[in-house]
Short mmCIF file of C-alpha atoms and ligand atoms in Angstrom, two decimals:
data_model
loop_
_atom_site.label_atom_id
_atom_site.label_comp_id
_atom_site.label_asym_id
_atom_site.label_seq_id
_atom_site.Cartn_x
_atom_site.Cartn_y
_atom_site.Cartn_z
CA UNK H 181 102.20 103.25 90.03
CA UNK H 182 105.02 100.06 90.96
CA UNK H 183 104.19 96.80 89.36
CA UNK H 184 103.74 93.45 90.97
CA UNK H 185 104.34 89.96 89.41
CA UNK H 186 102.99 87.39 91.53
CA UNK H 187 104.55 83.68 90.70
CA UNK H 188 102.30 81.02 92.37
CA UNK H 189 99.10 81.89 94.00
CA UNK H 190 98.93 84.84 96.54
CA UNK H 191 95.84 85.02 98.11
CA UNK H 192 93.98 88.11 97.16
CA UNK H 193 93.37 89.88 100.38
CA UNK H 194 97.60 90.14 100.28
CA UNK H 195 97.71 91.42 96.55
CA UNK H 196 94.25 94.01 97.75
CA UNK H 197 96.30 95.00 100.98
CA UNK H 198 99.50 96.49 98.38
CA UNK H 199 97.06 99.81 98.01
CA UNK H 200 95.98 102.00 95.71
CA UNK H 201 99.69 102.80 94.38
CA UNK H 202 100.12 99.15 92.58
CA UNK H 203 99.29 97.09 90.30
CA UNK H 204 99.37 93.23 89.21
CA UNK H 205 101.28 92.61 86.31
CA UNK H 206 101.79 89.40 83.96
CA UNK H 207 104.95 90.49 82.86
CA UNK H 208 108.08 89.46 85.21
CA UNK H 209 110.23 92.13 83.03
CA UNK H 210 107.63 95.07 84.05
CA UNK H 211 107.68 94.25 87.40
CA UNK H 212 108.88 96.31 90.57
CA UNK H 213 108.15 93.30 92.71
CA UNK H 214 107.82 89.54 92.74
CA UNK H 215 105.52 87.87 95.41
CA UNK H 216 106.29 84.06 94.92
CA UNK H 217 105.52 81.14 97.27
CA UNK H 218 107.22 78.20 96.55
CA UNK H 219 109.22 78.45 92.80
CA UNK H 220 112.49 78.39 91.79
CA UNK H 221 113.93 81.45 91.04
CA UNK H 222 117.60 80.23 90.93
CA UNK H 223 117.56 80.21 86.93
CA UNK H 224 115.94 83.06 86.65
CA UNK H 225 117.07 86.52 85.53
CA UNK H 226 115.94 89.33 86.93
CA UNK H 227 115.25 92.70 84.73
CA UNK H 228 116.81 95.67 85.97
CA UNK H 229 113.54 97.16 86.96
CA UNK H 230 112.88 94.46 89.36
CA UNK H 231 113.42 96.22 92.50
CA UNK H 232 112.36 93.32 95.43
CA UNK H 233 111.12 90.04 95.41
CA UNK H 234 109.27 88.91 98.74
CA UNK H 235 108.52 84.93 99.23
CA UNK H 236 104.99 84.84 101.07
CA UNK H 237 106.52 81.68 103.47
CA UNK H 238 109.50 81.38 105.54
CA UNK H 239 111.94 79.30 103.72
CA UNK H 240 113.94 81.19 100.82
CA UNK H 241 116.29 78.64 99.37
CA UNK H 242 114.17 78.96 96.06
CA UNK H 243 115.65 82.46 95.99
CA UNK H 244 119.23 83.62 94.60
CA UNK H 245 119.37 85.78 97.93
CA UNK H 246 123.19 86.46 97.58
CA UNK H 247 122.60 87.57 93.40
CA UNK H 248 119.35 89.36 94.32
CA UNK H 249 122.05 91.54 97.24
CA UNK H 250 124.26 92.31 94.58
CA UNK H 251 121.83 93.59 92.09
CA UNK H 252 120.45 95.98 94.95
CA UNK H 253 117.07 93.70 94.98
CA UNK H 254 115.90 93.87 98.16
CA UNK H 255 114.24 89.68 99.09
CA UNK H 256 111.57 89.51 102.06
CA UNK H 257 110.42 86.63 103.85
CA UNK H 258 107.19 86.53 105.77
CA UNK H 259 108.61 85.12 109.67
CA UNK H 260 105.86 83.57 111.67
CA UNK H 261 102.86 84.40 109.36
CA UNK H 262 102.33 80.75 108.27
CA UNK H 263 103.75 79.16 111.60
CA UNK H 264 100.57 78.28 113.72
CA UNK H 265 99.51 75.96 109.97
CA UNK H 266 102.51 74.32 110.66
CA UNK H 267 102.70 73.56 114.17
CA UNK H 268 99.21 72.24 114.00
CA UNK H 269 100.23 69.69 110.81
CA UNK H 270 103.65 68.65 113.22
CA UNK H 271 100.86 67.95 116.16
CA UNK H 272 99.04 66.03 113.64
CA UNK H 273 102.19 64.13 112.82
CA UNK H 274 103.30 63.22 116.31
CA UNK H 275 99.41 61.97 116.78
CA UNK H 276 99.55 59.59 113.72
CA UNK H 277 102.59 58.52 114.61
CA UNK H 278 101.72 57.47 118.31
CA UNK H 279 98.46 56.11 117.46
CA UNK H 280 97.44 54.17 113.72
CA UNK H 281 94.29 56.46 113.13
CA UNK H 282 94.88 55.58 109.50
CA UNK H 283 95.05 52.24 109.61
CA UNK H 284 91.96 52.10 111.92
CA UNK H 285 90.33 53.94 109.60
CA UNK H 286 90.87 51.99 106.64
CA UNK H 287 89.94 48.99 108.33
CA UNK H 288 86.72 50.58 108.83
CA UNK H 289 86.04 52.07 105.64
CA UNK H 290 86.94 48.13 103.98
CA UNK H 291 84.08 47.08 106.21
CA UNK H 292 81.79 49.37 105.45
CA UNK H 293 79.03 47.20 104.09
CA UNK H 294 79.19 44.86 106.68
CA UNK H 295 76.19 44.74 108.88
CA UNK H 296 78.33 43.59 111.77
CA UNK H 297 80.40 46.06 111.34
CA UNK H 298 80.37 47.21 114.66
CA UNK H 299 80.82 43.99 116.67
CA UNK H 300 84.07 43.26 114.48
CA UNK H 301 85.53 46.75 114.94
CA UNK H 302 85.27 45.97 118.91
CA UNK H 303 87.11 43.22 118.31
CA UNK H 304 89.42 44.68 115.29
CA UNK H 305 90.46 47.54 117.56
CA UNK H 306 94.02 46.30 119.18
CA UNK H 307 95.38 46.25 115.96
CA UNK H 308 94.99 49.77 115.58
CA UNK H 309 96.24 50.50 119.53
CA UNK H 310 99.10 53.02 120.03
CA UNK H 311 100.87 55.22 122.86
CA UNK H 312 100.16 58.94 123.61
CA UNK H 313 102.16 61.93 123.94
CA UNK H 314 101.99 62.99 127.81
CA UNK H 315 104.67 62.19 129.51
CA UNK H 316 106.81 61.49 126.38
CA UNK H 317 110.24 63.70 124.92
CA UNK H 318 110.33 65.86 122.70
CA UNK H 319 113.26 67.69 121.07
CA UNK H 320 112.62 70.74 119.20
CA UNK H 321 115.41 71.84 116.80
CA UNK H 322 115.08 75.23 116.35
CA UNK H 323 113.18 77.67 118.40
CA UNK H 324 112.44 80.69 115.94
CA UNK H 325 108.35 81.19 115.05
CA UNK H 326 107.62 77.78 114.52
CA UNK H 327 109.96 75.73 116.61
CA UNK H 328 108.87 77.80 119.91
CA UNK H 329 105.37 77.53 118.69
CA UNK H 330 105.52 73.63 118.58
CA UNK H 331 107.76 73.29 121.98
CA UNK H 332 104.72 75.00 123.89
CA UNK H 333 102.35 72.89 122.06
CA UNK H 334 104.25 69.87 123.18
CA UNK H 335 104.17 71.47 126.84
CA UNK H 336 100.02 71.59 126.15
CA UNK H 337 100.13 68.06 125.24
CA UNK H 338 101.95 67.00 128.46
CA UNK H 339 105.28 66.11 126.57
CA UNK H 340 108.94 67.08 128.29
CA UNK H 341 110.54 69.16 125.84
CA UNK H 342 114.37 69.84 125.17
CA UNK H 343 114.93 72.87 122.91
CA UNK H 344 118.12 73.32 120.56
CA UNK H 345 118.34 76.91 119.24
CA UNK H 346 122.15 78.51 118.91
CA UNK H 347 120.82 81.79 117.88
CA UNK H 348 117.59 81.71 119.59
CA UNK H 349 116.01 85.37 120.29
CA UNK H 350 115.27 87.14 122.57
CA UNK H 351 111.54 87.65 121.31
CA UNK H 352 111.48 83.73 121.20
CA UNK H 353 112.70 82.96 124.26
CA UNK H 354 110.43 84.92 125.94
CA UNK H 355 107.40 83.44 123.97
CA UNK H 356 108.61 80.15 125.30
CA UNK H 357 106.80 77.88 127.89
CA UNK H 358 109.20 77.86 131.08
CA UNK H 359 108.90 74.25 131.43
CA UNK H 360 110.71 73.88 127.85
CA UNK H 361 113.94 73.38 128.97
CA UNK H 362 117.29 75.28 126.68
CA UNK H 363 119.83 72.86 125.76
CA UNK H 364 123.64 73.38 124.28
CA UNK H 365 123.94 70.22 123.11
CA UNK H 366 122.08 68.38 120.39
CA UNK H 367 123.40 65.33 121.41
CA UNK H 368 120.61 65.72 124.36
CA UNK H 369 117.94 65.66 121.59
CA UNK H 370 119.37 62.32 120.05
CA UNK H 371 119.96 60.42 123.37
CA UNK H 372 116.82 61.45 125.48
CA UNK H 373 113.91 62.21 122.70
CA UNK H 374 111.04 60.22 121.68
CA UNK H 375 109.77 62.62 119.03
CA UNK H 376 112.33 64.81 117.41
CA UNK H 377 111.21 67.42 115.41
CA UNK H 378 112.97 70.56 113.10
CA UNK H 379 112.25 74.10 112.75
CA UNK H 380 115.42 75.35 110.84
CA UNK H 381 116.05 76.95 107.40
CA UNK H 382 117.74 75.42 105.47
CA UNK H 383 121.65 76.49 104.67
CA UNK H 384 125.06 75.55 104.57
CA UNK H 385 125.21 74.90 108.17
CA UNK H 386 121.94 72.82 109.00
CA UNK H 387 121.75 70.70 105.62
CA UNK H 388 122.14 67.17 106.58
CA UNK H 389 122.12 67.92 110.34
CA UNK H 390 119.84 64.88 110.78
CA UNK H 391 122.96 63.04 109.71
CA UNK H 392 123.35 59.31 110.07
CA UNK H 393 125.84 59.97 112.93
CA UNK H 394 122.72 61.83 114.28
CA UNK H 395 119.89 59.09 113.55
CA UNK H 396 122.06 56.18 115.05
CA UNK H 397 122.86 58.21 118.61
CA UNK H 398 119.28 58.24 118.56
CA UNK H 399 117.08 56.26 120.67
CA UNK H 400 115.20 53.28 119.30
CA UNK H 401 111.57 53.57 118.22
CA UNK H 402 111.89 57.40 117.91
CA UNK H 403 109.56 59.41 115.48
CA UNK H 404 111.41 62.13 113.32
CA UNK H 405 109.39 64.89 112.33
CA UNK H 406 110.52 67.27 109.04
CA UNK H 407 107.89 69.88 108.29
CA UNK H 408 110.63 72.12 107.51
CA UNK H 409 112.97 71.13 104.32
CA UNK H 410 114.09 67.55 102.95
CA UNK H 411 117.91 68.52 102.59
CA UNK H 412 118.09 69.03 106.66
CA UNK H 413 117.84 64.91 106.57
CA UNK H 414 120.65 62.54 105.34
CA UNK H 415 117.36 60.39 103.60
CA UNK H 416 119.45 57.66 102.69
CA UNK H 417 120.01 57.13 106.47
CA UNK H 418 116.87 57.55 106.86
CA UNK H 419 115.31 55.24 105.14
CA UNK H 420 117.86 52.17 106.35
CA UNK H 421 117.02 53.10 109.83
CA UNK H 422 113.56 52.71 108.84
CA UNK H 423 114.13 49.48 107.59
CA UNK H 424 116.02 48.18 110.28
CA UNK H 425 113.36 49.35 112.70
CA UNK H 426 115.39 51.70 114.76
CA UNK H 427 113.59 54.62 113.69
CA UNK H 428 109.72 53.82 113.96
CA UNK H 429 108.14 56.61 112.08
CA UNK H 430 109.51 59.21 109.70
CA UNK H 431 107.09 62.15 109.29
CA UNK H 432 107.86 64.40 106.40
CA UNK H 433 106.18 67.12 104.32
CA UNK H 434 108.44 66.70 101.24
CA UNK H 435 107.38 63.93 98.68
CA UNK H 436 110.75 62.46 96.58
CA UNK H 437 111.85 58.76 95.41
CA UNK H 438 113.62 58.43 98.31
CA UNK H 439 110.77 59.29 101.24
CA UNK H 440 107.69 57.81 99.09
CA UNK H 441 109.84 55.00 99.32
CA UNK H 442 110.48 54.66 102.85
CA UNK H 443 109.12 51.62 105.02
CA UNK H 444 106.58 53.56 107.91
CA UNK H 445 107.18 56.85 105.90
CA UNK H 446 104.63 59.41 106.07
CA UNK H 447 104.37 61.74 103.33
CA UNK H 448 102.49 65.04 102.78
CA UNK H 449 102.87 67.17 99.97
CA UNK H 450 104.38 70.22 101.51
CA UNK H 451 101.12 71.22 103.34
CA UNK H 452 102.63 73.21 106.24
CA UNK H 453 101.51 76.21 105.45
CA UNK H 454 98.56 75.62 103.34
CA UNK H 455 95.72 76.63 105.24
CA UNK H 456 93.85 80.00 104.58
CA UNK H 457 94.75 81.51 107.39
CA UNK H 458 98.67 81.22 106.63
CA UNK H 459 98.54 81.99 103.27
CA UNK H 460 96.31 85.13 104.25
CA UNK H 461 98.86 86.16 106.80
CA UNK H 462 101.78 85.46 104.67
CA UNK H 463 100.08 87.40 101.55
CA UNK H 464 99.49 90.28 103.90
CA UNK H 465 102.63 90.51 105.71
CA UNK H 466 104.26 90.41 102.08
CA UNK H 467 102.35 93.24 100.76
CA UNK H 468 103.06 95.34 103.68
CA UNK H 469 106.99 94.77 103.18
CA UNK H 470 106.69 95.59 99.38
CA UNK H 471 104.50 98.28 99.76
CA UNK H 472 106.76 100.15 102.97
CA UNK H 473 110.16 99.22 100.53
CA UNK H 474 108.69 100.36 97.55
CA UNK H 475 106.63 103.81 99.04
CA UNK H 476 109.61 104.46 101.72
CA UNK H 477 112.57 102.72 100.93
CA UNK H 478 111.88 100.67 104.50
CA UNK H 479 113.43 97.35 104.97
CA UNK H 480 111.79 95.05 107.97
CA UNK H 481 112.07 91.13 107.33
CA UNK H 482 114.51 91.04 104.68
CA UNK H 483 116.70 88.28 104.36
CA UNK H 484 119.35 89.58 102.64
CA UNK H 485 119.44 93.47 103.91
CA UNK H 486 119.36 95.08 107.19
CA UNK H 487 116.76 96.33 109.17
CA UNK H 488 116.02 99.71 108.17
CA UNK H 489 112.96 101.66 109.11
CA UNK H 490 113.10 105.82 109.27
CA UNK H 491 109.05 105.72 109.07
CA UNK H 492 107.23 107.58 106.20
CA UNK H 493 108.54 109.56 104.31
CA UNK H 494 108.24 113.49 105.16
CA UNK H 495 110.83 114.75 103.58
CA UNK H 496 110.20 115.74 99.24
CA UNK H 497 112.56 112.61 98.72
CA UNK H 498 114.75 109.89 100.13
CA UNK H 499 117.82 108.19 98.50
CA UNK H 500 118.66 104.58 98.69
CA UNK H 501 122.48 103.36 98.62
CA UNK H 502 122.96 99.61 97.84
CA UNK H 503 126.73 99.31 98.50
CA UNK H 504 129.37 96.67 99.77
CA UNK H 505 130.43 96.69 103.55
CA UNK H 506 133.22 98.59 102.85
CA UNK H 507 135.32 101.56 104.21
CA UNK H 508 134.39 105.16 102.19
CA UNK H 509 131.14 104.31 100.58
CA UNK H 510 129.03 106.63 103.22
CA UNK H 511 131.50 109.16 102.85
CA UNK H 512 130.94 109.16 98.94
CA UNK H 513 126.97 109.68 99.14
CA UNK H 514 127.01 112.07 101.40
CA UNK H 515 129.36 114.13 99.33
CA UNK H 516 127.63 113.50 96.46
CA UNK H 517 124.38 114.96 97.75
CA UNK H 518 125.93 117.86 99.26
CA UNK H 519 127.90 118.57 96.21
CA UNK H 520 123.73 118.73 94.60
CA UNK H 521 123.08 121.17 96.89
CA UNK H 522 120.95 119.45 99.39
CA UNK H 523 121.08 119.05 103.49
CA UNK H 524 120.80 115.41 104.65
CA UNK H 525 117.45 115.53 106.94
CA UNK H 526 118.46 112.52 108.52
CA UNK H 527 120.11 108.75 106.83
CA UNK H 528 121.00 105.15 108.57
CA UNK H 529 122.90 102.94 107.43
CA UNK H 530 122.58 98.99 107.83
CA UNK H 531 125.03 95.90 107.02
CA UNK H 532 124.45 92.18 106.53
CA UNK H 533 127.57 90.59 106.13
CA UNK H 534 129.13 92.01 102.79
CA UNK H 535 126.24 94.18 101.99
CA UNK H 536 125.08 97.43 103.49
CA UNK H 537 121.89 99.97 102.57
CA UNK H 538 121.75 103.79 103.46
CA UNK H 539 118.69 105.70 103.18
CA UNK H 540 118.85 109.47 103.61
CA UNK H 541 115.83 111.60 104.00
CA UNK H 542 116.73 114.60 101.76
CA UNK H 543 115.35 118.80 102.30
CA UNK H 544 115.33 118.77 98.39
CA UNK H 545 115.59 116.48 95.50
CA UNK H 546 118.50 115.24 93.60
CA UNK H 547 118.66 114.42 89.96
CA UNK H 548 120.21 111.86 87.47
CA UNK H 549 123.38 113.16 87.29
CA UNK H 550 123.83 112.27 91.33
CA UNK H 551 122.78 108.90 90.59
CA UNK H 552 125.03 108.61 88.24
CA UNK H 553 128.17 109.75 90.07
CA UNK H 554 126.81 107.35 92.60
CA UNK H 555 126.86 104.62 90.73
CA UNK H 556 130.40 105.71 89.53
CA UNK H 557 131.76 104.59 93.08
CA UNK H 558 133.44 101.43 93.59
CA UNK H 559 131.03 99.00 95.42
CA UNK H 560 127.95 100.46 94.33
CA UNK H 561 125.49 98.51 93.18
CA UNK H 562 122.02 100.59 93.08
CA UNK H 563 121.25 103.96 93.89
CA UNK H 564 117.24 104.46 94.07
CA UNK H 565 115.74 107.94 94.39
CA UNK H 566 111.88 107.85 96.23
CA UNK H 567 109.95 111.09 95.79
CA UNK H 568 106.90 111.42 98.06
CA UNK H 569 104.01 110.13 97.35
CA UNK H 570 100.71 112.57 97.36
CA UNK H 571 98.14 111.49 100.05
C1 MLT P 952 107.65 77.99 104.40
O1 MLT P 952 108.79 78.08 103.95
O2 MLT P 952 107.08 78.94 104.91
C2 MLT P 952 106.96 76.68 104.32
O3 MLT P 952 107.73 75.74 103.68
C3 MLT P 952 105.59 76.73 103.82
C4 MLT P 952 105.35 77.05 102.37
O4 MLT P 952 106.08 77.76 101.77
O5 MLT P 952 104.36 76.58 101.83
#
């Protein structure tokens, strides 16, 4: 029976979809896996039993993903699963932006006693006038679930849209509208956009890329959209621009001094994803990752492992190598199993930068003392055995 610790909510058709071979625990330090949504896990240590943790969301900067790789613990993220919640909160955005709904409707709702309410909301009603999207640009940063997702939206809407993705996919590009036209240069997004909008995770590379270099190339009266992380922005900028009129509406999903401060700020409290359909999906797609890891030793969606995936299991066991990307190391577990006495069925091997995994499907089992020669060998850092599970 594995254990799962769930930090933050998980809806409970993800924690029911795990199976009958798990259980929830209370207890971090009995736990197999973690499902967490949005809390920090940076400070935390992890117990040696803790063998994944997946984050039920895209984003994983709240996760130690380069600690968690070192201590063999395998860290999921769910890509896509919560991305049609977002894209409908950014269309949301861009429509508030264009248009004061809210003030209209506070206007309304401050004359809601009065009995001629309707004659002075005919008259009330230029205050409240805006612009609409057709026919207006749109620059998508980032095309991966999301980003593509809101480009075509923009296409619905009648927008022109620019796309910036360096590493877009090939399943992404596909997905996209053929109208949405691939740029190389960012620089397109700042001169020629009237809605910009970002779809990236945040790292070394894209903190800050809404830099105040960026914001000032851009043109006047644009709307910036961030439904993705507050770090991608320089906020300071940000906010002066705001001031200064240059930037006319600054659309965010992450509430701090700085953006509750902001002159024509709009601020949501991280509500991308929250609807019940993403945090189904995510919860789901979570469990299945756990549950194929845990079961099979599989790996699909992890952000700090490669993609591994030699189906179930039909052999009486499997072994699992965490090891550094370095020359030997294969060489090493192979001998050690054969040196047990048992044929290698079939084994991959994946890398991710400095890390690698190997699974083997093995004709018999192995014990403790191959584990431990194992985990003798310079650059390993977990050695897992998986015995079959009865149906
Ligand atoms: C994500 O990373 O998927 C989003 O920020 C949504 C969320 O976690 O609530």
């Amino acid at each position: 029976m594995y254990r799962v610790h769930c930090i933050n909510n998980i809806a409970k058709v993800g924690t029911d979809a795990l199976g009958r071979h798990f259980s929830l625990t209370d207890e971090a330090a009995q736990a197999d896996a973690i499902m967490v949504r949005s809390a920090n896990l940076h400070e935390m240590s992890f117990s040696n039993k803790l063998l994944t943790i997946a984050r039920a969301g895209a984003g994983v900067n709240n996760i130690p993903l380069e600690r968690c790789a070192e201590e063999g613990i395998v860290v999921f993220n769910t890509p896509g699963a919560n991305a049609n919640g977002v894209k409908e909160l950014v269309i949301a955005g861009m429509l508030l932006a264009a248009r004061d709904i809210r003030g209209g409707i506070e206007w309304v709702s401050r004359h809601s006693d009065d009995p001629q309410v309707g004659v002075l909301a005919e008259k009330a009603k230029n205050r409240f006038s805006g612009t609409e999207l057709a026919g207006k640009t749109l620059g998508v940063i980032g095309l991966g679930a999301i980003g593509a997702m809101v480009a075509n939206a923009g296409r619905s809407l009648g927008m022109h849209v620019l796309g910036y993705d360096p590493y877009l996919s090939v399943k992404y590009a596909w997905s996209l509208d053929r109208h949405v036209r691939h740029i190389n240069d960012i620089k397109e997004i700042w001169a020629n956009a009237d809605y910009i909008t970002i779809h990236v995770p945040a790292t070394k590379e894209t903190r800050g890329i809404i830099s105040r270099k960026a914001i000032a190339a851009m043109k006047d009266d644009v709307v910036v959209l961030n439904y993705a992380r507050d770090v991608l922005v320089d906020e300071q900028a940000m906010a002066e621009a705001l001031q200064v009129g240059h930037v006319a509406h600054y659309m965010t999903d992450f509430a701090n001094t700085y953006t509750t401060q902001m002159t024509n700020a709009t601020v949501t409290p991280h509500l991308g994803a929250s609807t019940k359909e993403a945090e189904d999906n995510c919860a789901i797609m979570a469990a299945n990752e756990i549950r194929d890891y845990l079961e099979n030793g599989n790996i699909t969606n992890s952000v700090n492992y490669g993609m591994v995936d030699l189906g179930p299991m039909s052999t009486p066991m499997r072994l699992a190598v965490f090891h550094k990307n370095i020359p030997g190391v294969i060489g090493q577990i192979t001998s050690a199993v054969s040196d047990a006495g048992v044929n290698i069925e079939n084994m991959t091997d994946k890398s991710m930068g400095d890390n690698a995994y190997s699974l083997l499907d093995l004709a018999g089992m192995v014990g403790q003392e191959t584990v431990d020669k194992l985990m003798n060998v310079e650059g390993i850092y977990r050695v897992r055995t998986i015995e079959r599970q009865r149906a």
